[in-house]
């Protein structure tokens, strides 16, 4: 049992070491990811806040019954020489919806790029380590083990790293939204939950675009897979002719093309 716990602890330690090493090597991309996360979070908060003036207007609330968000909204409109009407309320809400959609697309794009970069980082490092171990080690490995290591195990690790980042982003976004909701009222919390449900439905409508992009990615992914496994399957010839660096560079070029 102690040995099993030790292996588990060692596995977690190695995982976090990989995560820290990746962040250090890709600091710019990770910071961009965090920036997109913050932008997406604020865009969602703005979307929720933008519905409040519209709800207040439709409910024909008196000045004393208006939410603080609505009062701020009225002050901003006054600075722009505009009146608080149904038209301005709908316009601001539609702009907030558009901003939220654009922020969601941007965050998804950067998130996928980051996830793919994690996969490349692990695969590329594994490929270089594989050739550096020499022919004795290579000859002792079957193709099944090699394929499993470079596909299934690498995918699991990269999925774990990406999953942690997504979990952190979800916690941050939910915290922002709940803070806004509870700072208003129980009623507005209910409205917030309804809007979130509608937003999820709207975001899911982008699936057709994602599916189309996935088909294109699959085609280039086949070329990338060939650039990876062909030299691995012919490792003896690669090392005999001193072509390991060429194989590594070719894999890098296919990655950039992909």
GROMACS .gro file of C-alpha atoms in nm:
model
  258
    1UNK     CA    1   0.000   0.000   0.000
    2UNK     CA    2   0.280   0.239   0.091
    3UNK     CA    3   0.456   0.153  -0.233
    4UNK     CA    4   0.136   0.220  -0.429
    5UNK     CA    5   0.088   0.558  -0.258
    6UNK     CA    6   0.451   0.643  -0.328
    7UNK     CA    7   0.405   0.566  -0.698
    8UNK     CA    8   0.091   0.780  -0.704
    9UNK     CA    9   0.271   1.067  -0.534
   10UNK     CA   10   0.566   1.031  -0.773
   11UNK     CA   11   0.328   1.033  -1.068
   12UNK     CA   12   0.163   1.354  -0.948
   13UNK     CA   13   0.505   1.511  -0.886
   14UNK     CA   14   0.618   1.430  -1.239
   15UNK     CA   15   0.291   1.563  -1.378
   16UNK     CA   16   0.329   1.896  -1.201
   17UNK     CA   17   0.694   1.911  -1.308
   18UNK     CA   18   0.583   1.872  -1.670
   19UNK     CA   19   0.316   2.139  -1.621
   20UNK     CA   20   0.562   2.388  -1.471
   21UNK     CA   21   0.817   2.317  -1.745
   22UNK     CA   22   0.552   2.372  -2.011
   23UNK     CA   23   0.442   2.702  -1.857
   24UNK     CA   24   0.801   2.826  -1.841
   25UNK     CA   25   0.862   2.730  -2.204
   26UNK     CA   26   0.532   2.874  -2.328
   27UNK     CA   27   0.485   3.171  -2.095
   28UNK     CA   28   0.351   3.398  -2.368
   29UNK     CA   29   0.085   3.150  -2.480
   30UNK     CA   30  -0.021   3.075  -2.122
   31UNK     CA   31  -0.049   3.448  -2.043
   32UNK     CA   32  -0.252   3.495  -2.361
   33UNK     CA   33  -0.476   3.210  -2.245
   34UNK     CA   34  -0.526   3.377  -1.907
   35UNK     CA   35  -0.595   3.712  -2.078
   36UNK     CA   36  -0.857   3.552  -2.301
   37UNK     CA   37  -1.007   3.385  -1.993
   38UNK     CA   38  -1.039   3.718  -1.811
   39UNK     CA   39  -1.187   3.884  -2.121
   40UNK     CA   40  -1.436   3.601  -2.163
   41UNK     CA   41  -1.532   3.619  -1.795
   42UNK     CA   42  -1.595   3.993  -1.804
   43UNK     CA   43  -1.786   3.961  -2.132
   44UNK     CA   44  -2.020   3.709  -1.968
   45UNK     CA   45  -2.063   3.936  -1.667
   46UNK     CA   46  -2.141   4.228  -1.898
   47UNK     CA   47  -2.395   4.013  -2.080
   48UNK     CA   48  -2.570   3.933  -1.754
   49UNK     CA   49  -2.556   4.295  -1.637
   50UNK     CA   50  -2.689   4.421  -1.973
   51UNK     CA   51  -3.019   4.236  -1.928
   52UNK     CA   52  -3.095   4.412  -1.600
   53UNK     CA   53  -3.184   4.757  -1.743
   54UNK     CA   54  -3.406   4.586  -2.000
   55UNK     CA   55  -3.587   4.387  -1.730
   56UNK     CA   56  -3.632   4.700  -1.517
   57UNK     CA   57  -3.772   4.893  -1.813
   58UNK     CA   58  -4.018   4.619  -1.909
   59UNK     CA   59  -4.131   4.582  -1.547
   60UNK     CA   60  -4.190   4.961  -1.539
   61UNK     CA   61  -4.017   4.996  -1.207
   62UNK     CA   62  -4.005   5.333  -1.036
   63UNK     CA   63  -3.677   5.514  -0.980
   64UNK     CA   64  -3.666   5.393  -0.621
   65UNK     CA   65  -3.705   5.031  -0.738
   66UNK     CA   66  -3.434   5.034  -1.005
   67UNK     CA   67  -3.130   4.813  -0.963
   68UNK     CA   68  -2.790   4.977  -0.911
   69UNK     CA   69  -2.678   4.842  -1.247
   70UNK     CA   70  -2.971   5.020  -1.414
   71UNK     CA   71  -2.886   5.348  -1.241
   72UNK     CA   72  -2.527   5.323  -1.365
   73UNK     CA   73  -2.662   5.240  -1.710
   74UNK     CA   74  -2.880   5.553  -1.706
   75UNK     CA   75  -2.584   5.770  -1.599
   76UNK     CA   76  -2.369   5.633  -1.882
   77UNK     CA   77  -2.647   5.702  -2.134
   78UNK     CA   78  -2.679   6.057  -2.001
   79UNK     CA   79  -2.306   6.112  -2.059
   80UNK     CA   80  -2.363   6.004  -2.420
   81UNK     CA   81  -2.668   6.232  -2.453
   82UNK     CA   82  -2.898   5.931  -2.486
   83UNK     CA   83  -3.220   5.845  -2.305
   84UNK     CA   84  -3.315   5.532  -2.115
   85UNK     CA   85  -3.560   5.369  -2.355
   86UNK     CA   86  -3.651   5.022  -2.473
   87UNK     CA   87  -3.443   5.082  -2.787
   88UNK     CA   88  -3.124   5.173  -2.601
   89UNK     CA   89  -3.175   4.886  -2.356
   90UNK     CA   90  -3.215   4.632  -2.637
   91UNK     CA   91  -2.921   4.783  -2.828
   92UNK     CA   92  -2.686   4.753  -2.531
   93UNK     CA   93  -2.803   4.398  -2.465
   94UNK     CA   94  -2.743   4.296  -2.828
   95UNK     CA   95  -2.395   4.451  -2.820
   96UNK     CA   96  -2.323   4.259  -2.500
   97UNK     CA   97  -2.438   3.935  -2.666
   98UNK     CA   98  -2.210   4.002  -2.964
   99UNK     CA   99  -1.914   4.078  -2.737
  100UNK     CA  100  -1.977   3.761  -2.535
  101UNK     CA  101  -1.988   3.550  -2.852
  102UNK     CA  102  -1.665   3.699  -2.985
  103UNK     CA  103  -1.492   3.655  -2.649
  104UNK     CA  104  -1.611   3.293  -2.633
  105UNK     CA  105  -1.479   3.220  -2.981
  106UNK     CA  106  -1.145   3.385  -2.898
  107UNK     CA  107  -1.113   3.190  -2.573
  108UNK     CA  108  -1.202   2.864  -2.747
  109UNK     CA  109  -0.946   2.927  -3.024
  110UNK     CA  110  -0.665   3.011  -2.782
  111UNK     CA  111  -0.767   2.722  -2.556
  112UNK     CA  112  -0.751   2.472  -2.845
  113UNK     CA  113  -0.419   2.617  -2.958
  114UNK     CA  114  -0.283   2.582  -2.607
  115UNK     CA  115  -0.411   2.223  -2.577
  116UNK     CA  116  -0.257   2.130  -2.911
  117UNK     CA  117   0.069   2.296  -2.812
  118UNK     CA  118   0.074   2.087  -2.493
  119UNK     CA  119   0.034   1.772  -2.701
  120UNK     CA  120   0.316   1.880  -2.933
  121UNK     CA  121   0.541   1.964  -2.638
  122UNK     CA  122   0.500   1.616  -2.491
  123UNK     CA  123   0.522   1.432  -2.824
  124UNK     CA  124   0.824   1.629  -2.943
  125UNK     CA  125   1.008   1.576  -2.615
  126UNK     CA  126   0.925   1.206  -2.620
  127UNK     CA  127   1.046   1.172  -2.978
  128UNK     CA  128   1.380   1.335  -2.903
  129UNK     CA  129   1.423   1.125  -2.588
  130UNK     CA  130   1.340   0.810  -2.788
  131UNK     CA  131   1.622   0.866  -3.036
  132UNK     CA  132   1.868   0.977  -2.768
  133UNK     CA  133   1.836   0.640  -2.591
  134UNK     CA  134   2.011   0.462  -2.881
  135UNK     CA  135   1.955   0.144  -3.080
  136UNK     CA  136   1.973  -0.095  -2.784
  137UNK     CA  137   1.671   0.064  -2.621
  138UNK     CA  138   1.486   0.105  -2.952
  139UNK     CA  139   1.531  -0.261  -3.045
  140UNK     CA  140   1.390  -0.366  -2.709
  141UNK     CA  141   1.060  -0.186  -2.773
  142UNK     CA  142   0.771  -0.323  -2.978
  143UNK     CA  143   0.572  -0.102  -3.213
  144UNK     CA  144   0.263  -0.149  -2.997
  145UNK     CA  145   0.439  -0.007  -2.693
  146UNK     CA  146   0.577   0.282  -2.896
  147UNK     CA  147   0.239   0.362  -3.049
  148UNK     CA  148   0.064   0.341  -2.713
  149UNK     CA  149   0.321   0.570  -2.553
  150UNK     CA  150   0.313   0.835  -2.822
  151UNK     CA  151  -0.063   0.829  -2.872
  152UNK     CA  152  -0.270   0.709  -2.577
  153UNK     CA  153  -0.039   0.802  -2.289
  154UNK     CA  154   0.064   1.137  -2.435
  155UNK     CA  155  -0.301   1.218  -2.505
  156UNK     CA  156  -0.391   1.135  -2.145
  157UNK     CA  157  -0.119   1.359  -2.005
  158UNK     CA  158  -0.196   1.649  -2.240
  159UNK     CA  159  -0.566   1.603  -2.167
  160UNK     CA  160  -0.490   1.620  -1.796
  161UNK     CA  161  -0.296   1.946  -1.830
  162UNK     CA  162  -0.564   2.098  -2.051
  163UNK     CA  163  -0.832   1.973  -1.812
  164UNK     CA  164  -0.668   2.149  -1.518
  165UNK     CA  165  -0.655   2.477  -1.710
  166UNK     CA  166  -1.020   2.442  -1.813
  167UNK     CA  167  -1.120   2.360  -1.456
  168UNK     CA  168  -0.943   2.673  -1.330
  169UNK     CA  169  -1.112   2.884  -1.598
  170UNK     CA  170  -1.454   2.741  -1.510
  171UNK     CA  171  -1.405   2.812  -1.139
  172UNK     CA  172  -1.302   3.171  -1.212
  173UNK     CA  173  -1.596   3.235  -1.443
  174UNK     CA  174  -1.851   3.078  -1.209
  175UNK     CA  175  -1.711   3.278  -0.916
  176UNK     CA  176  -1.744   3.604  -1.109
  177UNK     CA  177  -2.100   3.527  -1.211
  178UNK     CA  178  -2.216   3.413  -0.869
  179UNK     CA  179  -2.062   3.722  -0.710
  180UNK     CA  180  -2.256   3.945  -0.947
  181UNK     CA  181  -2.575   3.748  -0.901
  182UNK     CA  182  -2.572   3.744  -0.521
  183UNK     CA  183  -2.473   4.111  -0.507
  184UNK     CA  184  -2.804   4.189  -0.674
  185UNK     CA  185  -3.080   3.969  -0.535
  186UNK     CA  186  -3.223   3.622  -0.526
  187UNK     CA  187  -3.455   3.715  -0.812
  188UNK     CA  188  -3.168   3.834  -1.028
  189UNK     CA  189  -2.980   3.515  -0.944
  190UNK     CA  190  -3.267   3.321  -1.100
  191UNK     CA  191  -3.258   3.549  -1.405
  192UNK     CA  192  -2.882   3.495  -1.427
  193UNK     CA  193  -2.922   3.118  -1.430
  194UNK     CA  194  -3.183   3.142  -1.706
  195UNK     CA  195  -2.957   3.366  -1.915
  196UNK     CA  196  -2.666   3.127  -1.865
  197UNK     CA  197  -2.884   2.843  -1.992
  198UNK     CA  198  -2.981   3.048  -2.300
  199UNK     CA  199  -2.615   3.144  -2.357
  200UNK     CA  200  -2.515   2.777  -2.351
  201UNK     CA  201  -2.776   2.702  -2.618
  202UNK     CA  202  -2.650   2.991  -2.831
  203UNK     CA  203  -2.288   2.882  -2.793
  204UNK     CA  204  -2.380   2.527  -2.892
  205UNK     CA  205  -2.502   2.662  -3.226
  206UNK     CA  206  -2.136   2.714  -3.314
  207UNK     CA  207  -2.086   2.337  -3.325
  208UNK     CA  208  -2.132   2.327  -3.702
  209UNK     CA  209  -1.835   2.561  -3.744
  210UNK     CA  210  -1.627   2.357  -3.503
  211UNK     CA  211  -1.717   2.037  -3.691
  212UNK     CA  212  -1.605   2.189  -4.021
  213UNK     CA  213  -1.275   2.302  -3.874
  214UNK     CA  214  -1.226   1.959  -3.717
  215UNK     CA  215  -1.256   1.793  -4.059
  216UNK     CA  216  -0.982   2.019  -4.197
  217UNK     CA  217  -0.767   1.952  -3.892
  218UNK     CA  218  -0.808   1.576  -3.939
  219UNK     CA  219  -0.664   1.590  -4.291
  220UNK     CA  220  -0.352   1.777  -4.185
  221UNK     CA  221  -0.335   1.560  -3.873
  222UNK     CA  222  -0.285   1.253  -4.093
  223UNK     CA  223   0.024   1.414  -4.245
  224UNK     CA  224   0.154   1.499  -3.898
  225UNK     CA  225   0.097   1.141  -3.781
  226UNK     CA  226   0.293   1.009  -4.078
  227UNK     CA  227   0.581   1.246  -4.001
  228UNK     CA  228   0.588   1.108  -3.647
  229UNK     CA  229   0.542   0.733  -3.687
  230UNK     CA  230   0.728   0.672  -4.014
  231UNK     CA  231   1.070   0.762  -3.868
  232UNK     CA  232   0.986   0.580  -3.544
  233UNK     CA  233   0.907   0.259  -3.735
  234UNK     CA  234   1.228   0.294  -3.934
  235UNK     CA  235   1.447   0.397  -3.643
  236UNK     CA  236   1.738   0.172  -3.745
  237UNK     CA  237   1.766   0.332  -4.087
  238UNK     CA  238   1.719   0.679  -3.939
  239UNK     CA  239   2.005   0.634  -3.693
  240UNK     CA  240   2.225   0.446  -3.941
  241UNK     CA  241   2.214   0.733  -4.187
  242UNK     CA  242   2.221   1.004  -3.921
  243UNK     CA  243   1.874   1.131  -4.012
  244UNK     CA  244   1.730   1.170  -3.662
  245UNK     CA  245   1.763   1.550  -3.671
  246UNK     CA  246   1.594   1.558  -4.012
  247UNK     CA  247   1.308   1.345  -3.877
  248UNK     CA  248   1.270   1.579  -3.581
  249UNK     CA  249   1.273   1.891  -3.801
  250UNK     CA  250   1.025   1.736  -4.046
  251UNK     CA  251   0.790   1.660  -3.759
  252UNK     CA  252   0.823   2.021  -3.642
  253UNK     CA  253   0.741   2.152  -3.991
  254UNK     CA  254   0.434   1.929  -4.015
  255UNK     CA  255   0.324   2.053  -3.672
  256UNK     CA  256   0.348   2.416  -3.781
  257UNK     CA  257   0.161   2.337  -4.103
  258UNK     CA  258  -0.107   2.158  -3.903
   0.00000   0.00000   0.00000
